[in-house]
mmCIF file of N, CA, C and O in Angstrom:
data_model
loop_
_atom_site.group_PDB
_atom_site.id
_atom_site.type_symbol
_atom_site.label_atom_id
_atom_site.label_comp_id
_atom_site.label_asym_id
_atom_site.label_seq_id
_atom_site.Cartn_x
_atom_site.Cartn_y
_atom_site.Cartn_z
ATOM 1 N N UNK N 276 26.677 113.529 64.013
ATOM 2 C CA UNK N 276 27.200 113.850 65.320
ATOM 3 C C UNK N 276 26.047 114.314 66.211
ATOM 4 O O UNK N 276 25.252 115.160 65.799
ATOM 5 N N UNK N 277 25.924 113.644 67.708
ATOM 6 C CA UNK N 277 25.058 114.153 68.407
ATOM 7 C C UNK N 277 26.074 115.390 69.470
ATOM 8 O O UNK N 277 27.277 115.597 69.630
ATOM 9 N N UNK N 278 24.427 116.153 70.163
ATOM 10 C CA UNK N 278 25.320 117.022 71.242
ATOM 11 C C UNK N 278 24.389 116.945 71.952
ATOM 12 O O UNK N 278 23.227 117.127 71.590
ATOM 13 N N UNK N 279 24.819 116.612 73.274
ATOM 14 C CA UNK N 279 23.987 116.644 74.441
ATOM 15 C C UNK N 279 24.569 118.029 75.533
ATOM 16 O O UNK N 279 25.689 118.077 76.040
ATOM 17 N N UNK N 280 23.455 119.085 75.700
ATOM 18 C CA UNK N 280 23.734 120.321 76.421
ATOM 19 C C UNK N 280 23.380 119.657 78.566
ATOM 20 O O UNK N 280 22.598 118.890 79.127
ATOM 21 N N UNK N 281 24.556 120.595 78.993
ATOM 22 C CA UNK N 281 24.371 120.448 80.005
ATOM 23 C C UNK N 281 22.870 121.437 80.915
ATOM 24 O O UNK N 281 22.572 122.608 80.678
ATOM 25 N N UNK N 282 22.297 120.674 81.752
ATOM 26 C CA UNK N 282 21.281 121.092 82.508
ATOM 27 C C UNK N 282 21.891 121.072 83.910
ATOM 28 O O UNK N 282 23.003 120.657 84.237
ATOM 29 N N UNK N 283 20.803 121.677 84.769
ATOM 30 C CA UNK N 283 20.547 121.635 86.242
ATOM 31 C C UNK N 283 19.143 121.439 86.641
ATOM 32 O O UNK N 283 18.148 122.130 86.419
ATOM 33 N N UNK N 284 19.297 120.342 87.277
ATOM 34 C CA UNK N 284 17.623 119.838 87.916
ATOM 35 C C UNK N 284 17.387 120.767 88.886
ATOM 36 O O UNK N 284 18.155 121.143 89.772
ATOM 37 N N UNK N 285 15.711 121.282 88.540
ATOM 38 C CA UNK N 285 15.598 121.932 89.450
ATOM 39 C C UNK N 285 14.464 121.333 90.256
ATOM 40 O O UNK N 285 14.231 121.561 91.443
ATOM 41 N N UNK N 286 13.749 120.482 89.387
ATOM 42 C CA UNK N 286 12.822 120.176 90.264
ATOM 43 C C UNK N 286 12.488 118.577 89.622
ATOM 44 O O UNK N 286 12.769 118.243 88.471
ATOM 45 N N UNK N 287 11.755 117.596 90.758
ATOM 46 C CA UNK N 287 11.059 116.618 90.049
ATOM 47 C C UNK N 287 9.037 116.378 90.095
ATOM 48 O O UNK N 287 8.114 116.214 90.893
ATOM 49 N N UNK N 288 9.296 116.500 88.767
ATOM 50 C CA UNK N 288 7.826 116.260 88.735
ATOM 51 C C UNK N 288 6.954 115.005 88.912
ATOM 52 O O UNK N 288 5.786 114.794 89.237
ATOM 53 N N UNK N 289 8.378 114.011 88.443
ATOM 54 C CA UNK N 289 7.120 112.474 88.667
ATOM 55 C C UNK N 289 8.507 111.596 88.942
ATOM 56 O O UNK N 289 9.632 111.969 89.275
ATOM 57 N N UNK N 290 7.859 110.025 88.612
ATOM 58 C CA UNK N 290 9.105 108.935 88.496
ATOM 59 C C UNK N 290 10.344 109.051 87.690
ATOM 60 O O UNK N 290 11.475 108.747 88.069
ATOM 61 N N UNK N 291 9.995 109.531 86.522
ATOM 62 C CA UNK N 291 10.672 109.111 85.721
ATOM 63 C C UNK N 291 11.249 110.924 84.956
ATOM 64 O O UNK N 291 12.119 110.986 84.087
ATOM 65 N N UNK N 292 10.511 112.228 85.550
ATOM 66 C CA UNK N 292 10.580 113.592 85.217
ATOM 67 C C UNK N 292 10.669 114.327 85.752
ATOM 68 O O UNK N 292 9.965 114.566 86.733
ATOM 69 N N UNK N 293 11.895 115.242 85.190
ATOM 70 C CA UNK N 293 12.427 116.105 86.058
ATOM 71 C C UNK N 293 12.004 117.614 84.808
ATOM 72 O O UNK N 293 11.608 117.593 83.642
ATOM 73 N N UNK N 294 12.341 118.827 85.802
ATOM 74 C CA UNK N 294 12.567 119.853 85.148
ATOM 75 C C UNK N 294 13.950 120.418 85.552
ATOM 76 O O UNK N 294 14.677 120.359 86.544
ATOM 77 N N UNK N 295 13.977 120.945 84.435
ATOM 78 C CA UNK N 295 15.838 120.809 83.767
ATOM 79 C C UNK N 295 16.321 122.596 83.186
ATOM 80 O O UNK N 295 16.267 122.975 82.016
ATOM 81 N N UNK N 296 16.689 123.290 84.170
ATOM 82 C CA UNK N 296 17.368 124.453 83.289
ATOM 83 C C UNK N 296 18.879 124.585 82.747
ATOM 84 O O UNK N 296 20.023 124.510 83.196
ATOM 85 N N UNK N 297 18.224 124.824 81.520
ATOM 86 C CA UNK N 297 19.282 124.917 80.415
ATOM 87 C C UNK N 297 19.287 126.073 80.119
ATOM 88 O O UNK N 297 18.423 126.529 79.370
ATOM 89 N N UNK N 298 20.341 126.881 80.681
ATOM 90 C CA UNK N 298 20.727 128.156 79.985
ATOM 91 C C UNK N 298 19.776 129.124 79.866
ATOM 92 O O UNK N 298 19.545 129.839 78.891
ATOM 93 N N UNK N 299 18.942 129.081 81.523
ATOM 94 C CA UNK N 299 17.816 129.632 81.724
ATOM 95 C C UNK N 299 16.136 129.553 81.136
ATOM 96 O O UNK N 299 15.119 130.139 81.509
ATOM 97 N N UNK N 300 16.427 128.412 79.910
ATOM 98 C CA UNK N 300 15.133 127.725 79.467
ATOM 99 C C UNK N 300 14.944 126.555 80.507
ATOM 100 O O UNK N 300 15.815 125.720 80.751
ATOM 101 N N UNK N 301 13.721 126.600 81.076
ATOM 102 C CA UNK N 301 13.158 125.156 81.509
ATOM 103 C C UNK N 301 12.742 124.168 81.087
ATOM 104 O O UNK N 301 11.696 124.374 80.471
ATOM 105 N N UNK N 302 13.176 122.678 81.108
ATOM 106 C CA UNK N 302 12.165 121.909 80.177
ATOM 107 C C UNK N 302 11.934 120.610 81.085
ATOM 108 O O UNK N 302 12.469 120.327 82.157
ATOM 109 N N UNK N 303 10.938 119.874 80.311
ATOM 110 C CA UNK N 303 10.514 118.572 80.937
ATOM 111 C C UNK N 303 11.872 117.402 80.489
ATOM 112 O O UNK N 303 12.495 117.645 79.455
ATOM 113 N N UNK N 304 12.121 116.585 81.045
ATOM 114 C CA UNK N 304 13.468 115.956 80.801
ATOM 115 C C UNK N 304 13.304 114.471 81.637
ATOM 116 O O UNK N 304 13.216 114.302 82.853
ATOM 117 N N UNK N 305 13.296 113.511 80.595
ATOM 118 C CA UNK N 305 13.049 112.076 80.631
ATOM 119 C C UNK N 305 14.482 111.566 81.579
ATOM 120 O O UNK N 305 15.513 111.408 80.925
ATOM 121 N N UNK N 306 14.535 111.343 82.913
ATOM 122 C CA UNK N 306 15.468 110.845 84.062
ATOM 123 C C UNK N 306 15.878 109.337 83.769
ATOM 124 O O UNK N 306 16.956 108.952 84.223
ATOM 125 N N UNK N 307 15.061 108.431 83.016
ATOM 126 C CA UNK N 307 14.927 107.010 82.885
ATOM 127 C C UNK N 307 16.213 106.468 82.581
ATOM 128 O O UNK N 307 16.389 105.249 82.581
ATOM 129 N N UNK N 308 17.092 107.250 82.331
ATOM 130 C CA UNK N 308 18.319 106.533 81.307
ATOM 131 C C UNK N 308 19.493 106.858 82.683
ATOM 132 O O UNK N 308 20.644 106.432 82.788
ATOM 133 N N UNK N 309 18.855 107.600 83.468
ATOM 134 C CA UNK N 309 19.970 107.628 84.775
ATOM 135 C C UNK N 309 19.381 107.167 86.055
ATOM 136 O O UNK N 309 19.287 107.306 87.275
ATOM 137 N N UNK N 310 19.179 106.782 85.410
ATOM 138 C CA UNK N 310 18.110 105.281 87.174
ATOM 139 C C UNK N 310 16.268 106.086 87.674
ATOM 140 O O UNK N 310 15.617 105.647 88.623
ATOM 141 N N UNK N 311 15.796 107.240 86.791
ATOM 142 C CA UNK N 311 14.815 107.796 87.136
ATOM 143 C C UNK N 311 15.136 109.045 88.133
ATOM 144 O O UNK N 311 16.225 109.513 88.467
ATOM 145 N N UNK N 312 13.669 109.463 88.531
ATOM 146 C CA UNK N 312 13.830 110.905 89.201
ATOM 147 C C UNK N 312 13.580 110.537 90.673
ATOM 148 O O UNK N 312 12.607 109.906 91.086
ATOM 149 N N UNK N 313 14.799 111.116 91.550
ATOM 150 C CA UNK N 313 14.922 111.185 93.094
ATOM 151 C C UNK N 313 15.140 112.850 93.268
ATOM 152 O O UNK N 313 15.797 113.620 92.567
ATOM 153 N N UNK N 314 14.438 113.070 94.320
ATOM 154 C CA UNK N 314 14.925 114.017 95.242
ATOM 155 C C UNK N 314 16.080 114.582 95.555
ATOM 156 O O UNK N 314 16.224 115.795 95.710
ATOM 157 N N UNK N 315 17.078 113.629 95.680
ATOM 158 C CA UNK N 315 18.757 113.806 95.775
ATOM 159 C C UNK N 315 19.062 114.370 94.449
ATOM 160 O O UNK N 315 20.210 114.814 94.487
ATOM 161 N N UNK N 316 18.433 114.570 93.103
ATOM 162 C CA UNK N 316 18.859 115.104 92.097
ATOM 163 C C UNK N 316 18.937 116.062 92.038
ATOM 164 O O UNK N 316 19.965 116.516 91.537
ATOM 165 N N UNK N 317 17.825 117.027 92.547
ATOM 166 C CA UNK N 317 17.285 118.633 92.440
ATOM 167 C C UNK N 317 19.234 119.171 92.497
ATOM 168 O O UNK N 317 20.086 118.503 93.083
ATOM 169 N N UNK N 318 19.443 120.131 91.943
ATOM 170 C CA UNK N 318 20.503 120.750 92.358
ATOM 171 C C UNK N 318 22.018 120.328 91.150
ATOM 172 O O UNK N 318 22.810 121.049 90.542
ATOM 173 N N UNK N 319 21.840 118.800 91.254
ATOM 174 C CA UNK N 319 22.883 118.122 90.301
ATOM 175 C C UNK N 319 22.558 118.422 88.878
ATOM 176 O O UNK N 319 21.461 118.794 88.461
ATOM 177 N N UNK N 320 23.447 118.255 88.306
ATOM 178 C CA UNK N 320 23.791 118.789 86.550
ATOM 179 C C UNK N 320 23.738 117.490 85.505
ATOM 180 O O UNK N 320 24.494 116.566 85.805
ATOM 181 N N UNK N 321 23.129 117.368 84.613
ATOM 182 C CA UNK N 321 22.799 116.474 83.746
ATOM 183 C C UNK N 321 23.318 117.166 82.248
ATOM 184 O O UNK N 321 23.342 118.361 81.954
ATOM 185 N N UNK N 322 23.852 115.606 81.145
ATOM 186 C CA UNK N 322 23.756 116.120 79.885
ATOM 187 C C UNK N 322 22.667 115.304 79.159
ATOM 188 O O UNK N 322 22.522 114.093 78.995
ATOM 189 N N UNK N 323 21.860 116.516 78.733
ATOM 190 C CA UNK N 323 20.879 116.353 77.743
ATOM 191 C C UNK N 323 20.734 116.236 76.731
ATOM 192 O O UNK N 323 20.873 117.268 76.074
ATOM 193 N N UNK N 324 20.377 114.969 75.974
ATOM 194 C CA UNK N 324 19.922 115.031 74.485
ATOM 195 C C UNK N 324 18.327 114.578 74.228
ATOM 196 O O UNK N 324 17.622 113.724 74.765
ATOM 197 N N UNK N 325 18.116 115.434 73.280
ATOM 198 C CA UNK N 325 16.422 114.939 72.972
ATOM 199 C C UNK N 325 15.743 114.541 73.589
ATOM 200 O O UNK N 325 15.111 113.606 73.097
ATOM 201 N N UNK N 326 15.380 114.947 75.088
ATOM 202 C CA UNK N 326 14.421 115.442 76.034
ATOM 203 C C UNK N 326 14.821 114.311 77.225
ATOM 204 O O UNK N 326 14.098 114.003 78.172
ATOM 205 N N UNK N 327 16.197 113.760 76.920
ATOM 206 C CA UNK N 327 16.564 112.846 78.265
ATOM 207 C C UNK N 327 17.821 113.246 78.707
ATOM 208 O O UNK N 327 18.483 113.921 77.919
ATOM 209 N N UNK N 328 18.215 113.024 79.613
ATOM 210 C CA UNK N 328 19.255 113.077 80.381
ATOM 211 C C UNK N 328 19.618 112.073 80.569
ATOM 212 O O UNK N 328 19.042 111.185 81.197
ATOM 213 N N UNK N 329 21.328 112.015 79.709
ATOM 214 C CA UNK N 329 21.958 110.812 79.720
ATOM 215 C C UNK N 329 23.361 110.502 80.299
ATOM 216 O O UNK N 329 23.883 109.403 80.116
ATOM 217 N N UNK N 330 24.075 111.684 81.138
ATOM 218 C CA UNK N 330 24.355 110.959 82.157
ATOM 219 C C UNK N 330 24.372 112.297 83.168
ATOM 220 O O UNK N 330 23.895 113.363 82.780
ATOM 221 N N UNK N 331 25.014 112.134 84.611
ATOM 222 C CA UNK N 331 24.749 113.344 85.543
ATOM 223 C C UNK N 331 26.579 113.877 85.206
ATOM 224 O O UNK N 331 27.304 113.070 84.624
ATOM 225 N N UNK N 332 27.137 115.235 85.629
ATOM 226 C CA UNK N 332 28.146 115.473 85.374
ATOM 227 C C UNK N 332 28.138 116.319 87.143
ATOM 228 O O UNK N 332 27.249 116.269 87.992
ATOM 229 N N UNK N 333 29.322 116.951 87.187
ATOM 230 C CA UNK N 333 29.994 117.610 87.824
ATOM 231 C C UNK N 333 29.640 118.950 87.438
ATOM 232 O O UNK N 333 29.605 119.108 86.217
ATOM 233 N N UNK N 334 29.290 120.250 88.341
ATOM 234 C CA UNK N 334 28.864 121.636 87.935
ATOM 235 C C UNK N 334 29.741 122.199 87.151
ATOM 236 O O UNK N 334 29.511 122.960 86.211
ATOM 237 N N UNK N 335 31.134 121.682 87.685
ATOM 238 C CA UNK N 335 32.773 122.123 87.005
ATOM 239 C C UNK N 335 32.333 121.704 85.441
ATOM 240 O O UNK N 335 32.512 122.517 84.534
ATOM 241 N N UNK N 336 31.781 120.465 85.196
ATOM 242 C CA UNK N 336 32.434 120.119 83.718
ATOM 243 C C UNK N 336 31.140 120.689 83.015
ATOM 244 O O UNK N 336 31.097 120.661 81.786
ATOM 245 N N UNK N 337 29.922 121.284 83.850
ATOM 246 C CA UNK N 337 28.934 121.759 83.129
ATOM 247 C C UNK N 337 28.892 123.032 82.850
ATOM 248 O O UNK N 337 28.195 123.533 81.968
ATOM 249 N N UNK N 338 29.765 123.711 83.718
ATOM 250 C CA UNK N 338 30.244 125.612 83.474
ATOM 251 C C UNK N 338 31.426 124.958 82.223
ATOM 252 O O UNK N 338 30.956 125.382 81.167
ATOM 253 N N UNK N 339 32.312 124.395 81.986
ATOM 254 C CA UNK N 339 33.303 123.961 81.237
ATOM 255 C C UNK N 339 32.810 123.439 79.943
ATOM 256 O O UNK N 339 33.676 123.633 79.090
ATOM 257 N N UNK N 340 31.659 122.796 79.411
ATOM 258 C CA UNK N 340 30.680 122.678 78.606
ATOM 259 C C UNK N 340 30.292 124.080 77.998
ATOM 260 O O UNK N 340 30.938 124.678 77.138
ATOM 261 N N UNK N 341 29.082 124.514 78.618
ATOM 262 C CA UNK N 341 28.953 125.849 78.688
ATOM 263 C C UNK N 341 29.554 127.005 77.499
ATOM 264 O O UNK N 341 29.249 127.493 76.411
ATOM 265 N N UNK N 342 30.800 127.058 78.722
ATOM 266 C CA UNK N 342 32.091 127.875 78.243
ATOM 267 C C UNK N 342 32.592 127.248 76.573
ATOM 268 O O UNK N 342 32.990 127.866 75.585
ATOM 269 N N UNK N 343 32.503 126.676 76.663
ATOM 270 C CA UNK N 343 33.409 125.759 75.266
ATOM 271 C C UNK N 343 32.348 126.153 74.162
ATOM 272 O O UNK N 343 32.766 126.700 73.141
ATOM 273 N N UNK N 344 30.818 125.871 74.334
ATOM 274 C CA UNK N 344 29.682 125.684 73.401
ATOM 275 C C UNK N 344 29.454 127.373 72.686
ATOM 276 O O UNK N 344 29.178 127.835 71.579
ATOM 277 N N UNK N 345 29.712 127.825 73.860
ATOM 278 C CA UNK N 345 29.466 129.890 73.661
ATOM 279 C C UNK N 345 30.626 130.040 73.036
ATOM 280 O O UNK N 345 30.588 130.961 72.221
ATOM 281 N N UNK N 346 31.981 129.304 73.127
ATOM 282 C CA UNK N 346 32.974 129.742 72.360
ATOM 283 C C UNK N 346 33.119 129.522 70.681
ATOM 284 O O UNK N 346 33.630 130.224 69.808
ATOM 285 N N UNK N 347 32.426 128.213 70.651
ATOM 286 C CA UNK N 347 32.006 127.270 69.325
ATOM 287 C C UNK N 347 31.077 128.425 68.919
ATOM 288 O O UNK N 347 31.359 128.701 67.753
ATOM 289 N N UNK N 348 30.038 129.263 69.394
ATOM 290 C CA UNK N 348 28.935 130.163 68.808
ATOM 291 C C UNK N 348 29.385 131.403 68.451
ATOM 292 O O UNK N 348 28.843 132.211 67.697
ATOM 293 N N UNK N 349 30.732 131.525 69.229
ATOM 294 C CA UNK N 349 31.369 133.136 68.556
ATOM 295 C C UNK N 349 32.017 133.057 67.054
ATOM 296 O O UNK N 349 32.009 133.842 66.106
ATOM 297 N N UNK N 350 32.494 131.958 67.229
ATOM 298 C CA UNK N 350 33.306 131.554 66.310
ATOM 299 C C UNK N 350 32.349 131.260 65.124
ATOM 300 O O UNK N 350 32.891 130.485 64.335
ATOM 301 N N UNK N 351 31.093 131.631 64.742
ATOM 302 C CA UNK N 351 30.024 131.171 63.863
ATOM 303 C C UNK N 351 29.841 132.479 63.258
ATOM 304 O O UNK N 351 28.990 132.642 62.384
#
């Protein structure tokens, strides 16, 4: 089973790279698999697996993610 965590672009660094906070970690994050890195991204929410972002979501379903994943961690 894979899990891809939700991000927020905060910034783009090149064509194809963005930086991506996840749950207040920043990381470098491969854009290529969602048409590359634009400007219009900064701000929008991505789910991440293994250093790409594979598709963009809604902030709603990324607080709703989130929420669900911290609930899965209490429960551990």
């Amino acid at each position: 089973m894979c899990i891809a965590i939700p991000g927020k672009i905060t910034s783009i660094l090149n064509e194809n790279t963005a930086t991506v906070d996840i749950g207040g970690i920043k990381r470098k994050v491969n854009l290529d698999l969602i048409g590359g890195a634009d400007s219009s991204l900064i701000g929008k929410h991505a789910l991440v697996h293994v250093g790409y972002a594979i598709s963009l979501i809604s902030d709603e379903e990324s607080e709703e993610i989130l929420k669900l994943l911290r609930d899965v961690m209490d429960l551990s």
